[in-house]
Amino acid sequence: MEVNLTRVDQDFHFAATGASGVEINIDGSPEIGGHNAGARPMELLLMGLGGCSAIDVIQILKKKRQQIDSFKINVKADRVQGEVPSLFKQIHVHFTLGGPLEELKVQQAIQLSMDKYCSVAAILYKTTTISYSFELVK
């Protein structure tokens, strides 16, 4: 796996691309001289966690012949303040799924993703606590 970052301005804005060729903008916060022109690196980690788990859950539910009409993930994290590096101290992932889904199958899919299959979660578990929950909506 390989990614490339190219500096866009004289501050902290970068254009990043991976093997897919899709460009992601990365920038620092205004507090350090950034311009809100992209996601922060720590936000990208949380997006990666959500995306990794979403792919797992959808694959597992498809294998279980579950119809997913809607799917959202909310990831909230707290960071250790006053330390460098400022790591996440806890992360909570909340899944909201809609459709004619069986609750037990959804629960199993999420648990398998978060505790076994999601590589991003496996990395983050080494430095933080991750909790998760879900709800089914009509």
mmCIF file of N, CA and C in Angstrom:
data_model
loop_
_atom_site.group_PDB
_atom_site.id
_atom_site.type_symbol
_atom_site.label_atom_id
_atom_site.label_comp_id
_atom_site.label_asym_id
_atom_site.label_seq_id
_atom_site.Cartn_x
_atom_site.Cartn_y
_atom_site.Cartn_z
ATOM 1 N N MET A 1 0.857 -1.175 0.000
ATOM 2 C CA MET A 1 0.000 0.000 0.000
ATOM 3 C C MET A 1 0.897 1.230 0.000
ATOM 4 N N GLU A 2 0.477 2.224 -0.730
ATOM 5 C CA GLU A 2 1.260 3.458 -0.837
ATOM 6 C C GLU A 2 0.325 4.640 -0.997
ATOM 7 N N VAL A 3 0.660 5.746 -0.347
ATOM 8 C CA VAL A 3 -0.056 7.008 -0.528
ATOM 9 C C VAL A 3 0.969 8.094 -0.807
ATOM 10 N N ASN A 4 0.532 9.153 -1.461
ATOM 11 C CA ASN A 4 1.395 10.286 -1.760
ATOM 12 C C ASN A 4 0.701 11.566 -1.331
ATOM 13 N N LEU A 5 1.457 12.464 -0.707
ATOM 14 C CA LEU A 5 0.944 13.764 -0.303
ATOM 15 C C LEU A 5 1.732 14.845 -1.013
ATOM 16 N N THR A 6 1.002 15.842 -1.522
ATOM 17 C CA THR A 6 1.612 16.982 -2.200
ATOM 18 C C THR A 6 1.147 18.248 -1.497
ATOM 19 N N ARG A 7 2.084 19.071 -1.116
ATOM 20 C CA ARG A 7 1.753 20.320 -0.432
ATOM 21 C C ARG A 7 1.055 21.257 -1.411
ATOM 22 N N VAL A 8 -0.083 21.834 -0.963
ATOM 23 C CA VAL A 8 -0.904 22.694 -1.819
ATOM 24 C C VAL A 8 -0.617 24.167 -1.560
ATOM 25 N N ASP A 9 -0.384 24.540 -0.305
ATOM 26 C CA ASP A 9 -0.123 25.944 0.017
ATOM 27 C C ASP A 9 1.150 26.038 0.854
ATOM 28 N N GLN A 10 1.430 27.213 1.355
ATOM 29 C CA GLN A 10 2.646 27.404 2.146
ATOM 30 C C GLN A 10 2.445 27.059 3.624
ATOM 31 N N ASP A 11 1.255 26.555 3.960
ATOM 32 C CA ASP A 11 0.982 26.198 5.345
ATOM 33 C C ASP A 11 0.856 24.677 5.466
ATOM 34 N N PHE A 12 -0.340 24.163 5.783
ATOM 35 C CA PHE A 12 -0.491 22.743 6.104
ATOM 36 C C PHE A 12 -1.457 21.996 5.195
ATOM 37 N N HIS A 13 -1.867 22.585 4.104
ATOM 38 C CA HIS A 13 -2.821 21.949 3.196
ATOM 39 C C HIS A 13 -2.075 21.003 2.253
ATOM 40 N N PHE A 14 -2.524 19.745 2.236
ATOM 41 C CA PHE A 14 -1.949 18.728 1.359
ATOM 42 C C PHE A 14 -3.051 18.047 0.563
ATOM 43 N N ALA A 15 -2.723 17.617 -0.632
ATOM 44 C CA ALA A 15 -3.582 16.743 -1.420
ATOM 45 C C ALA A 15 -2.962 15.353 -1.333
ATOM 46 N N ALA A 16 -3.746 14.397 -0.870
ATOM 47 C CA ALA A 16 -3.255 13.029 -0.702
ATOM 48 C C ALA A 16 -3.976 12.105 -1.667
ATOM 49 N N THR A 17 -3.236 11.180 -2.245
ATOM 50 C CA THR A 17 -3.829 10.169 -3.126
ATOM 51 C C THR A 17 -3.244 8.807 -2.786
ATOM 52 N N GLY A 18 -4.089 7.807 -2.922
ATOM 53 C CA GLY A 18 -3.671 6.428 -2.731
ATOM 54 C C GLY A 18 -3.775 5.685 -4.051
ATOM 55 N N ALA A 19 -3.758 4.365 -3.974
ATOM 56 C CA ALA A 19 -3.802 3.524 -5.171
ATOM 57 C C ALA A 19 -5.078 3.732 -5.987
ATOM 58 N N SER A 20 -6.164 4.148 -5.328
ATOM 59 C CA SER A 20 -7.427 4.352 -6.044
ATOM 60 C C SER A 20 -7.401 5.596 -6.921
ATOM 61 N N GLY A 21 -6.466 6.507 -6.632
ATOM 62 C CA GLY A 21 -6.394 7.750 -7.388
ATOM 63 C C GLY A 21 -7.325 8.833 -6.887
ATOM 64 N N VAL A 22 -8.105 8.531 -5.865
ATOM 65 C CA VAL A 22 -9.026 9.514 -5.299
ATOM 66 C C VAL A 22 -8.236 10.480 -4.421
ATOM 67 N N GLU A 23 -8.479 11.760 -4.614
ATOM 68 C CA GLU A 23 -7.752 12.776 -3.857
ATOM 69 C C GLU A 23 -8.507 13.156 -2.588
ATOM 70 N N ILE A 24 -7.774 13.230 -1.496
ATOM 71 C CA ILE A 24 -8.309 13.663 -0.203
ATOM 72 C C ILE A 24 -7.509 14.888 0.222
ATOM 73 N N ASN A 25 -8.199 15.916 0.670
ATOM 74 C CA ASN A 25 -7.522 17.109 1.181
ATOM 75 C C ASN A 25 -7.299 16.982 2.681
ATOM 76 N N ILE A 26 -6.102 17.337 3.108
ATOM 77 C CA ILE A 26 -5.718 17.301 4.510
ATOM 78 C C ILE A 26 -5.222 18.695 4.878
ATOM 79 N N ASP A 27 -5.619 19.174 6.054
ATOM 80 C CA ASP A 27 -5.161 20.494 6.493
ATOM 81 C C ASP A 27 -5.089 20.520 8.016
ATOM 82 N N GLY A 28 -4.368 21.472 8.539
ATOM 83 C CA GLY A 28 -4.278 21.684 9.975
ATOM 84 C C GLY A 28 -5.381 22.615 10.441
ATOM 85 N N SER A 29 -5.534 22.706 11.745
ATOM 86 C CA SER A 29 -6.552 23.578 12.311
ATOM 87 C C SER A 29 -6.100 25.036 12.204
ATOM 88 N N PRO A 30 -7.049 25.965 12.205
ATOM 89 C CA PRO A 30 -6.681 27.385 12.184
ATOM 90 C C PRO A 30 -5.804 27.784 13.376
ATOM 91 N N GLU A 31 -5.941 27.076 14.501
ATOM 92 C CA GLU A 31 -5.147 27.386 15.689
ATOM 93 C C GLU A 31 -3.650 27.238 15.432
ATOM 94 N N ILE A 32 -3.267 26.367 14.490
ATOM 95 C CA ILE A 32 -1.843 26.183 14.200
ATOM 96 C C ILE A 32 -1.448 26.796 12.854
ATOM 97 N N GLY A 33 -2.397 27.482 12.200
ATOM 98 C CA GLY A 33 -2.100 28.122 10.925
ATOM 99 C C GLY A 33 -2.712 27.445 9.719
ATOM 100 N N GLY A 34 -3.555 26.436 9.949
ATOM 101 C CA GLY A 34 -4.269 25.787 8.840
ATOM 102 C C GLY A 34 -5.433 26.641 8.375
ATOM 103 N N HIS A 35 -6.104 26.191 7.314
ATOM 104 C CA HIS A 35 -7.173 26.998 6.704
ATOM 105 C C HIS A 35 -8.489 26.238 6.530
ATOM 106 N N ASN A 36 -8.662 25.132 7.241
ATOM 107 C CA ASN A 36 -9.876 24.314 7.091
ATOM 108 C C ASN A 36 -10.112 23.882 5.646
ATOM 109 N N ALA A 37 -9.061 23.611 4.932
ATOM 110 C CA ALA A 37 -9.179 23.202 3.532
ATOM 111 C C ALA A 37 -9.206 21.683 3.371
ATOM 112 N N GLY A 38 -9.235 20.968 4.480
ATOM 113 C CA GLY A 38 -9.275 19.510 4.413
ATOM 114 C C GLY A 38 -9.477 18.926 5.794
ATOM 115 N N ALA A 39 -9.599 17.616 5.817
ATOM 116 C CA ALA A 39 -9.767 16.915 7.088
ATOM 117 C C ALA A 39 -8.456 16.918 7.866
ATOM 118 N N ARG A 40 -8.562 16.888 9.162
ATOM 119 C CA ARG A 40 -7.387 16.770 10.016
ATOM 120 C C ARG A 40 -6.927 15.311 10.022
ATOM 121 N N PRO A 41 -5.666 15.047 10.225
ATOM 122 C CA PRO A 41 -5.183 13.666 10.245
ATOM 123 C C PRO A 41 -5.904 12.763 11.254
ATOM 124 N N MET A 42 -6.210 13.269 12.443
ATOM 125 C CA MET A 42 -6.898 12.439 13.437
ATOM 126 C C MET A 42 -8.353 12.171 13.032
ATOM 127 N N GLU A 43 -8.972 13.127 12.327
ATOM 128 C CA GLU A 43 -10.312 12.884 11.789
ATOM 129 C C GLU A 43 -10.256 11.767 10.749
ATOM 130 N N LEU A 44 -9.207 11.756 9.955
ATOM 131 C CA LEU A 44 -9.060 10.711 8.939
ATOM 132 C C LEU A 44 -8.953 9.331 9.571
ATOM 133 N N LEU A 45 -8.296 9.242 10.727
ATOM 134 C CA LEU A 45 -8.246 7.955 11.435
ATOM 135 C C LEU A 45 -9.654 7.492 11.822
ATOM 136 N N LEU A 46 -10.463 8.415 12.341
ATOM 137 C CA LEU A 46 -11.832 8.055 12.720
ATOM 138 C C LEU A 46 -12.670 7.706 11.496
ATOM 139 N N MET A 47 -12.474 8.431 10.403
ATOM 140 C CA MET A 47 -13.170 8.103 9.157
ATOM 141 C C MET A 47 -12.749 6.722 8.665
ATOM 142 N N GLY A 48 -11.468 6.419 8.803
ATOM 143 C CA GLY A 48 -10.969 5.106 8.418
ATOM 144 C C GLY A 48 -11.596 4.002 9.249
ATOM 145 N N LEU A 49 -11.745 4.239 10.548
ATOM 146 C CA LEU A 49 -12.392 3.262 11.429
ATOM 147 C C LEU A 49 -13.831 3.037 10.986
ATOM 148 N N GLY A 50 -14.562 4.126 10.769
ATOM 149 C CA GLY A 50 -15.955 3.997 10.334
ATOM 150 C C GLY A 50 -16.079 3.313 8.988
ATOM 151 N N GLY A 51 -15.232 3.694 8.044
ATOM 152 C CA GLY A 51 -15.286 3.109 6.708
ATOM 153 C C GLY A 51 -14.919 1.640 6.707
ATOM 154 N N CYS A 52 -13.885 1.279 7.450
ATOM 155 C CA CYS A 52 -13.436 -0.110 7.545
ATOM 156 C C CYS A 52 -14.555 -0.980 8.111
ATOM 157 N N SER A 53 -15.137 -0.541 9.206
ATOM 158 C CA SER A 53 -16.196 -1.317 9.833
ATOM 159 C C SER A 53 -17.443 -1.368 8.964
ATOM 160 N N ALA A 54 -17.773 -0.266 8.294
ATOM 161 C CA ALA A 54 -18.950 -0.244 7.424
ATOM 162 C C ALA A 54 -18.836 -1.295 6.322
ATOM 163 N N ILE A 55 -17.661 -1.383 5.716
ATOM 164 C CA ILE A 55 -17.458 -2.371 4.654
ATOM 165 C C ILE A 55 -17.643 -3.784 5.208
ATOM 166 N N ASP A 56 -17.042 -4.050 6.371
ATOM 167 C CA ASP A 56 -17.195 -5.367 7.002
ATOM 168 C C ASP A 56 -18.654 -5.694 7.272
ATOM 169 N N VAL A 57 -19.346 -4.764 7.929
ATOM 170 C CA VAL A 57 -20.732 -5.014 8.332
ATOM 171 C C VAL A 57 -21.610 -5.266 7.113
ATOM 172 N N ILE A 58 -21.451 -4.474 6.080
ATOM 173 C CA ILE A 58 -22.261 -4.664 4.872
ATOM 174 C C ILE A 58 -21.957 -6.019 4.234
ATOM 175 N N GLN A 59 -20.686 -6.391 4.142
ATOM 176 C CA GLN A 59 -20.338 -7.695 3.571
ATOM 177 C C GLN A 59 -20.960 -8.835 4.378
ATOM 178 N N ILE A 60 -20.853 -8.757 5.695
ATOM 179 C CA ILE A 60 -21.391 -9.815 6.559
ATOM 180 C C ILE A 60 -22.908 -9.896 6.430
ATOM 181 N N LEU A 61 -23.585 -8.748 6.446
ATOM 182 C CA LEU A 61 -25.043 -8.755 6.350
ATOM 183 C C LEU A 61 -25.518 -9.235 4.980
ATOM 184 N N LYS A 62 -24.772 -8.925 3.921
ATOM 185 C CA LYS A 62 -25.129 -9.452 2.600
ATOM 186 C C LYS A 62 -25.044 -10.974 2.596
ATOM 187 N N LYS A 63 -23.991 -11.513 3.221
ATOM 188 C CA LYS A 63 -23.851 -12.973 3.304
ATOM 189 C C LYS A 63 -24.980 -13.592 4.111
ATOM 190 N N LYS A 64 -25.509 -12.841 5.072
ATOM 191 C CA LYS A 64 -26.618 -13.318 5.901
ATOM 192 C C LYS A 64 -27.969 -13.004 5.241
ATOM 193 N N ARG A 65 -27.923 -12.526 4.000
ATOM 194 C CA ARG A 65 -29.119 -12.216 3.208
ATOM 195 C C ARG A 65 -30.031 -11.180 3.879
ATOM 196 N N GLN A 66 -29.383 -10.147 4.417
ATOM 197 C CA GLN A 66 -30.113 -9.052 5.052
ATOM 198 C C GLN A 66 -30.161 -7.864 4.099
ATOM 199 N N GLN A 67 -31.324 -7.253 3.979
ATOM 200 C CA GLN A 67 -31.502 -6.087 3.109
ATOM 201 C C GLN A 67 -31.262 -4.816 3.916
ATOM 202 N N ILE A 68 -30.279 -4.027 3.483
ATOM 203 C CA ILE A 68 -29.943 -2.775 4.159
ATOM 204 C C ILE A 68 -30.492 -1.625 3.322
ATOM 205 N N ASP A 69 -31.454 -0.902 3.869
ATOM 206 C CA ASP A 69 -32.034 0.240 3.150
ATOM 207 C C ASP A 69 -31.315 1.550 3.482
ATOM 208 N N SER A 70 -30.782 1.653 4.684
ATOM 209 C CA SER A 70 -30.018 2.843 5.062
ATOM 210 C C SER A 70 -28.932 2.431 6.049
ATOM 211 N N PHE A 71 -27.844 3.204 6.049
ATOM 212 C CA PHE A 71 -26.703 2.844 6.890
ATOM 213 C C PHE A 71 -25.950 4.129 7.215
ATOM 214 N N LYS A 72 -25.799 4.395 8.505
ATOM 215 C CA LYS A 72 -25.031 5.565 8.948
ATOM 216 C C LYS A 72 -24.149 5.138 10.112
ATOM 217 N N ILE A 73 -23.013 5.791 10.214
ATOM 218 C CA ILE A 73 -22.135 5.561 11.350
ATOM 219 C C ILE A 73 -21.731 6.921 11.919
ATOM 220 N N ASN A 74 -21.790 7.031 13.242
ATOM 221 C CA ASN A 74 -21.316 8.211 13.951
ATOM 222 C C ASN A 74 -20.163 7.762 14.835
ATOM 223 N N VAL A 75 -19.022 8.419 14.683
ATOM 224 C CA VAL A 75 -17.847 8.082 15.488
ATOM 225 C C VAL A 75 -17.482 9.303 16.326
ATOM 226 N N LYS A 76 -17.448 9.111 17.637
ATOM 227 C CA LYS A 76 -17.056 10.187 18.560
ATOM 228 C C LYS A 76 -15.823 9.736 19.327
ATOM 229 N N ALA A 77 -14.903 10.663 19.520
ATOM 230 C CA ALA A 77 -13.678 10.318 20.230
ATOM 231 C C ALA A 77 -13.249 11.444 21.152
ATOM 232 N N ASP A 78 -12.613 11.058 22.224
ATOM 233 C CA ASP A 78 -11.991 12.007 23.147
ATOM 234 C C ASP A 78 -10.496 11.774 23.084
ATOM 235 N N ARG A 79 -9.751 12.881 23.077
ATOM 236 C CA ARG A 79 -8.292 12.799 23.056
ATOM 237 C C ARG A 79 -7.723 13.209 24.400
ATOM 238 N N VAL A 80 -6.568 12.673 24.710
ATOM 239 C CA VAL A 80 -5.852 13.044 25.925
ATOM 240 C C VAL A 80 -5.350 14.472 25.735
ATOM 241 N N GLN A 81 -5.724 15.358 26.627
ATOM 242 C CA GLN A 81 -5.325 16.760 26.530
ATOM 243 C C GLN A 81 -4.002 16.999 27.246
ATOM 244 N N GLY A 82 -3.209 17.892 26.720
ATOM 245 C CA GLY A 82 -1.982 18.291 27.376
ATOM 246 C C GLY A 82 -0.821 17.332 27.203
ATOM 247 N N GLU A 83 -0.965 16.334 26.345
ATOM 248 C CA GLU A 83 0.123 15.400 26.084
ATOM 249 C C GLU A 83 0.488 15.431 24.611
ATOM 250 N N VAL A 84 1.748 15.159 24.343
ATOM 251 C CA VAL A 84 2.213 15.062 22.968
ATOM 252 C C VAL A 84 2.882 13.701 22.820
ATOM 253 N N PRO A 85 2.402 12.841 21.950
ATOM 254 C CA PRO A 85 1.254 13.044 21.084
ATOM 255 C C PRO A 85 -0.067 12.964 21.857
ATOM 256 N N SER A 86 -1.099 13.603 21.320
ATOM 257 C CA SER A 86 -2.420 13.623 21.942
ATOM 258 C C SER A 86 -3.254 12.484 21.357
ATOM 259 N N LEU A 87 -3.131 11.312 21.965
ATOM 260 C CA LEU A 87 -3.810 10.116 21.462
ATOM 261 C C LEU A 87 -5.286 10.124 21.841
ATOM 262 N N PHE A 88 -6.047 9.277 21.167
ATOM 263 C CA PHE A 88 -7.432 9.064 21.571
ATOM 264 C C PHE A 88 -7.429 8.298 22.882
ATOM 265 N N LYS A 89 -8.277 8.737 23.831
ATOM 266 C CA LYS A 89 -8.395 7.960 25.063
ATOM 267 C C LYS A 89 -9.618 7.059 25.009
ATOM 268 N N GLN A 90 -10.625 7.452 24.246
ATOM 269 C CA GLN A 90 -11.779 6.579 24.031
ATOM 270 C C GLN A 90 -12.486 6.960 22.747
ATOM 271 N N ILE A 91 -13.040 5.940 22.103
ATOM 272 C CA ILE A 91 -13.775 6.119 20.850
ATOM 273 C C ILE A 91 -15.086 5.349 20.988
ATOM 274 N N HIS A 92 -16.171 5.976 20.540
ATOM 275 C CA HIS A 92 -17.455 5.271 20.495
ATOM 276 C C HIS A 92 -17.990 5.321 19.063
ATOM 277 N N VAL A 93 -18.385 4.157 18.562
ATOM 278 C CA VAL A 93 -18.918 4.032 17.206
ATOM 279 C C VAL A 93 -20.384 3.634 17.321
ATOM 280 N N HIS A 94 -21.266 4.445 16.736
ATOM 281 C CA HIS A 94 -22.704 4.152 16.767
ATOM 282 C C HIS A 94 -23.194 3.909 15.343
ATOM 283 N N PHE A 95 -23.791 2.754 15.141
ATOM 284 C CA PHE A 95 -24.317 2.342 13.841
ATOM 285 C C PHE A 95 -25.825 2.547 13.837
ATOM 286 N N THR A 96 -26.355 3.113 12.757
ATOM 287 C CA THR A 96 -27.795 3.237 12.574
ATOM 288 C C THR A 96 -28.132 2.599 11.235
ATOM 289 N N LEU A 97 -28.913 1.528 11.278
ATOM 290 C CA LEU A 97 -29.255 0.792 10.070
ATOM 291 C C LEU A 97 -30.759 0.742 9.902
ATOM 292 N N GLY A 98 -31.189 0.801 8.655
ATOM 293 C CA GLY A 98 -32.605 0.710 8.350
ATOM 294 C C GLY A 98 -32.873 -0.401 7.361
ATOM 295 N N GLY A 99 -34.058 -0.957 7.448
ATOM 296 C CA GLY A 99 -34.466 -2.025 6.539
ATOM 297 C C GLY A 99 -35.068 -3.178 7.311
ATOM 298 N N PRO A 100 -35.505 -4.186 6.604
ATOM 299 C CA PRO A 100 -36.082 -5.368 7.264
ATOM 300 C C PRO A 100 -34.974 -6.268 7.816
ATOM 301 N N LEU A 101 -34.275 -5.760 8.816
ATOM 302 C CA LEU A 101 -33.091 -6.429 9.347
ATOM 303 C C LEU A 101 -33.411 -7.199 10.623
ATOM 304 N N GLU A 102 -32.741 -8.316 10.798
ATOM 305 C CA GLU A 102 -32.862 -9.084 12.031
ATOM 306 C C GLU A 102 -31.838 -8.552 13.027
ATOM 307 N N GLU A 103 -32.317 -8.141 14.180
ATOM 308 C CA GLU A 103 -31.460 -7.490 15.177
ATOM 309 C C GLU A 103 -30.248 -8.343 15.558
ATOM 310 N N LEU A 104 -30.451 -9.629 15.774
ATOM 311 C CA LEU A 104 -29.347 -10.497 16.173
ATOM 312 C C LEU A 104 -28.273 -10.572 15.087
ATOM 313 N N LYS A 105 -28.686 -10.613 13.832
ATOM 314 C CA LYS A 105 -27.715 -10.673 12.732
ATOM 315 C C LYS A 105 -26.928 -9.375 12.617
ATOM 316 N N VAL A 106 -27.575 -8.253 12.848
ATOM 317 C CA VAL A 106 -26.885 -6.957 12.838
ATOM 318 C C VAL A 106 -25.884 -6.907 13.989
ATOM 319 N N GLN A 107 -26.317 -7.304 15.163
ATOM 320 C CA GLN A 107 -25.434 -7.310 16.332
ATOM 321 C C GLN A 107 -24.205 -8.182 16.079
ATOM 322 N N GLN A 108 -24.409 -9.357 15.523
ATOM 323 C CA GLN A 108 -23.296 -10.263 15.235
ATOM 324 C C GLN A 108 -22.342 -9.663 14.204
ATOM 325 N N ALA A 109 -22.896 -9.036 13.171
ATOM 326 C CA ALA A 109 -22.066 -8.444 12.122
ATOM 327 C C ALA A 109 -21.197 -7.326 12.678
ATOM 328 N N ILE A 110 -21.774 -6.478 13.500
ATOM 329 C CA ILE A 110 -21.025 -5.365 14.090
ATOM 330 C C ILE A 110 -19.950 -5.901 15.034
ATOM 331 N N GLN A 111 -20.309 -6.864 15.844
ATOM 332 C CA GLN A 111 -19.334 -7.436 16.780
ATOM 333 C C GLN A 111 -18.175 -8.095 16.029
ATOM 334 N N LEU A 112 -18.468 -8.849 14.979
ATOM 335 C CA LEU A 112 -17.404 -9.469 14.184
ATOM 336 C C LEU A 112 -16.489 -8.414 13.574
ATOM 337 N N SER A 113 -17.073 -7.354 13.054
ATOM 338 C CA SER A 113 -16.268 -6.302 12.454
ATOM 339 C C SER A 113 -15.366 -5.652 13.482
ATOM 340 N N MET A 114 -15.964 -5.175 14.560
ATOM 341 C CA MET A 114 -15.214 -4.386 15.538
ATOM 342 C C MET A 114 -14.211 -5.210 16.336
ATOM 343 N N ASP A 115 -14.500 -6.487 16.557
ATOM 344 C CA ASP A 115 -13.628 -7.304 17.404
ATOM 345 C C ASP A 115 -12.724 -8.272 16.633
ATOM 346 N N LYS A 116 -12.969 -8.437 15.322
ATOM 347 C CA LYS A 116 -12.186 -9.430 14.591
ATOM 348 C C LYS A 116 -11.653 -8.942 13.244
ATOM 349 N N TYR A 117 -12.514 -8.378 12.408
ATOM 350 C CA TYR A 117 -12.144 -8.130 11.018
ATOM 351 C C TYR A 117 -11.578 -6.750 10.701
ATOM 352 N N CYS A 118 -12.027 -5.713 11.382
ATOM 353 C CA CYS A 118 -11.636 -4.343 11.023
ATOM 354 C C CYS A 118 -10.182 -4.074 11.421
ATOM 355 N N SER A 119 -9.328 -3.931 10.426
ATOM 356 C CA SER A 119 -7.901 -3.698 10.663
ATOM 357 C C SER A 119 -7.652 -2.372 11.370
ATOM 358 N N VAL A 120 -8.428 -1.363 11.044
ATOM 359 C CA VAL A 120 -8.246 -0.053 11.685
ATOM 360 C C VAL A 120 -8.575 -0.158 13.171
ATOM 361 N N ALA A 121 -9.653 -0.858 13.512
ATOM 362 C CA ALA A 121 -9.992 -1.050 14.921
ATOM 363 C C ALA A 121 -8.871 -1.801 15.633
ATOM 364 N N ALA A 122 -8.333 -2.820 14.994
ATOM 365 C CA ALA A 122 -7.257 -3.603 15.613
ATOM 366 C C ALA A 122 -6.053 -2.725 15.941
ATOM 367 N N ILE A 123 -5.733 -1.795 15.066
ATOM 368 C CA ILE A 123 -4.622 -0.876 15.317
ATOM 369 C C ILE A 123 -4.965 0.067 16.471
ATOM 370 N N LEU A 124 -6.160 0.648 16.440
ATOM 371 C CA LEU A 124 -6.547 1.619 17.461
ATOM 372 C C LEU A 124 -6.721 0.982 18.836
ATOM 373 N N TYR A 125 -7.150 -0.280 18.889
ATOM 374 C CA TYR A 125 -7.305 -0.961 20.179
ATOM 375 C C TYR A 125 -5.993 -1.008 20.954
ATOM 376 N N LYS A 126 -4.866 -0.874 20.278
ATOM 377 C CA LYS A 126 -3.562 -0.931 20.944
ATOM 378 C C LYS A 126 -3.296 0.296 21.824
ATOM 379 N N THR A 127 -4.020 1.402 21.550
ATOM 380 C CA THR A 127 -3.766 2.631 22.307
ATOM 381 C C THR A 127 -5.012 3.249 22.935
ATOM 382 N N THR A 128 -6.185 2.698 22.660
ATOM 383 C CA THR A 128 -7.406 3.330 23.170
ATOM 384 C C THR A 128 -8.482 2.292 23.442
ATOM 385 N N THR A 129 -9.546 2.745 24.062
ATOM 386 C CA THR A 129 -10.731 1.921 24.293
ATOM 387 C C THR A 129 -11.753 2.261 23.221
ATOM 388 N N ILE A 130 -12.321 1.245 22.607
ATOM 389 C CA ILE A 130 -13.356 1.456 21.599
ATOM 390 C C ILE A 130 -14.621 0.751 22.068
ATOM 391 N N SER A 131 -15.720 1.499 22.086
ATOM 392 C CA SER A 131 -17.031 0.921 22.382
ATOM 393 C C SER A 131 -17.916 1.124 21.161
ATOM 394 N N TYR A 132 -18.993 0.378 21.101
ATOM 395 C CA TYR A 132 -19.895 0.523 19.967
ATOM 396 C C TYR A 132 -21.323 0.160 20.363
ATOM 397 N N SER A 133 -22.246 0.708 19.594
ATOM 398 C CA SER A 133 -23.668 0.463 19.807
ATOM 399 C C SER A 133 -24.352 0.548 18.452
ATOM 400 N N PHE A 134 -25.620 0.135 18.423
ATOM 401 C CA PHE A 134 -26.366 0.239 17.173
ATOM 402 C C PHE A 134 -27.839 0.434 17.457
ATOM 403 N N GLU A 135 -28.526 0.896 16.440
ATOM 404 C CA GLU A 135 -29.985 0.991 16.487
ATOM 405 C C GLU A 135 -30.532 0.673 15.118
ATOM 406 N N LEU A 136 -31.712 0.103 15.110
ATOM 407 C CA LEU A 136 -32.416 -0.184 13.866
ATOM 408 C C LEU A 136 -33.547 0.805 13.724
ATOM 409 N N VAL A 137 -33.678 1.376 12.539
ATOM 410 C CA VAL A 137 -34.744 2.338 12.269
ATOM 411 C C VAL A 137 -35.577 1.821 11.107
ATOM 412 N N LYS A 138 -36.781 2.278 11.048
ATOM 413 C CA LYS A 138 -37.679 1.863 9.952
ATOM 414 C C LYS A 138 -37.480 2.711 8.738
#
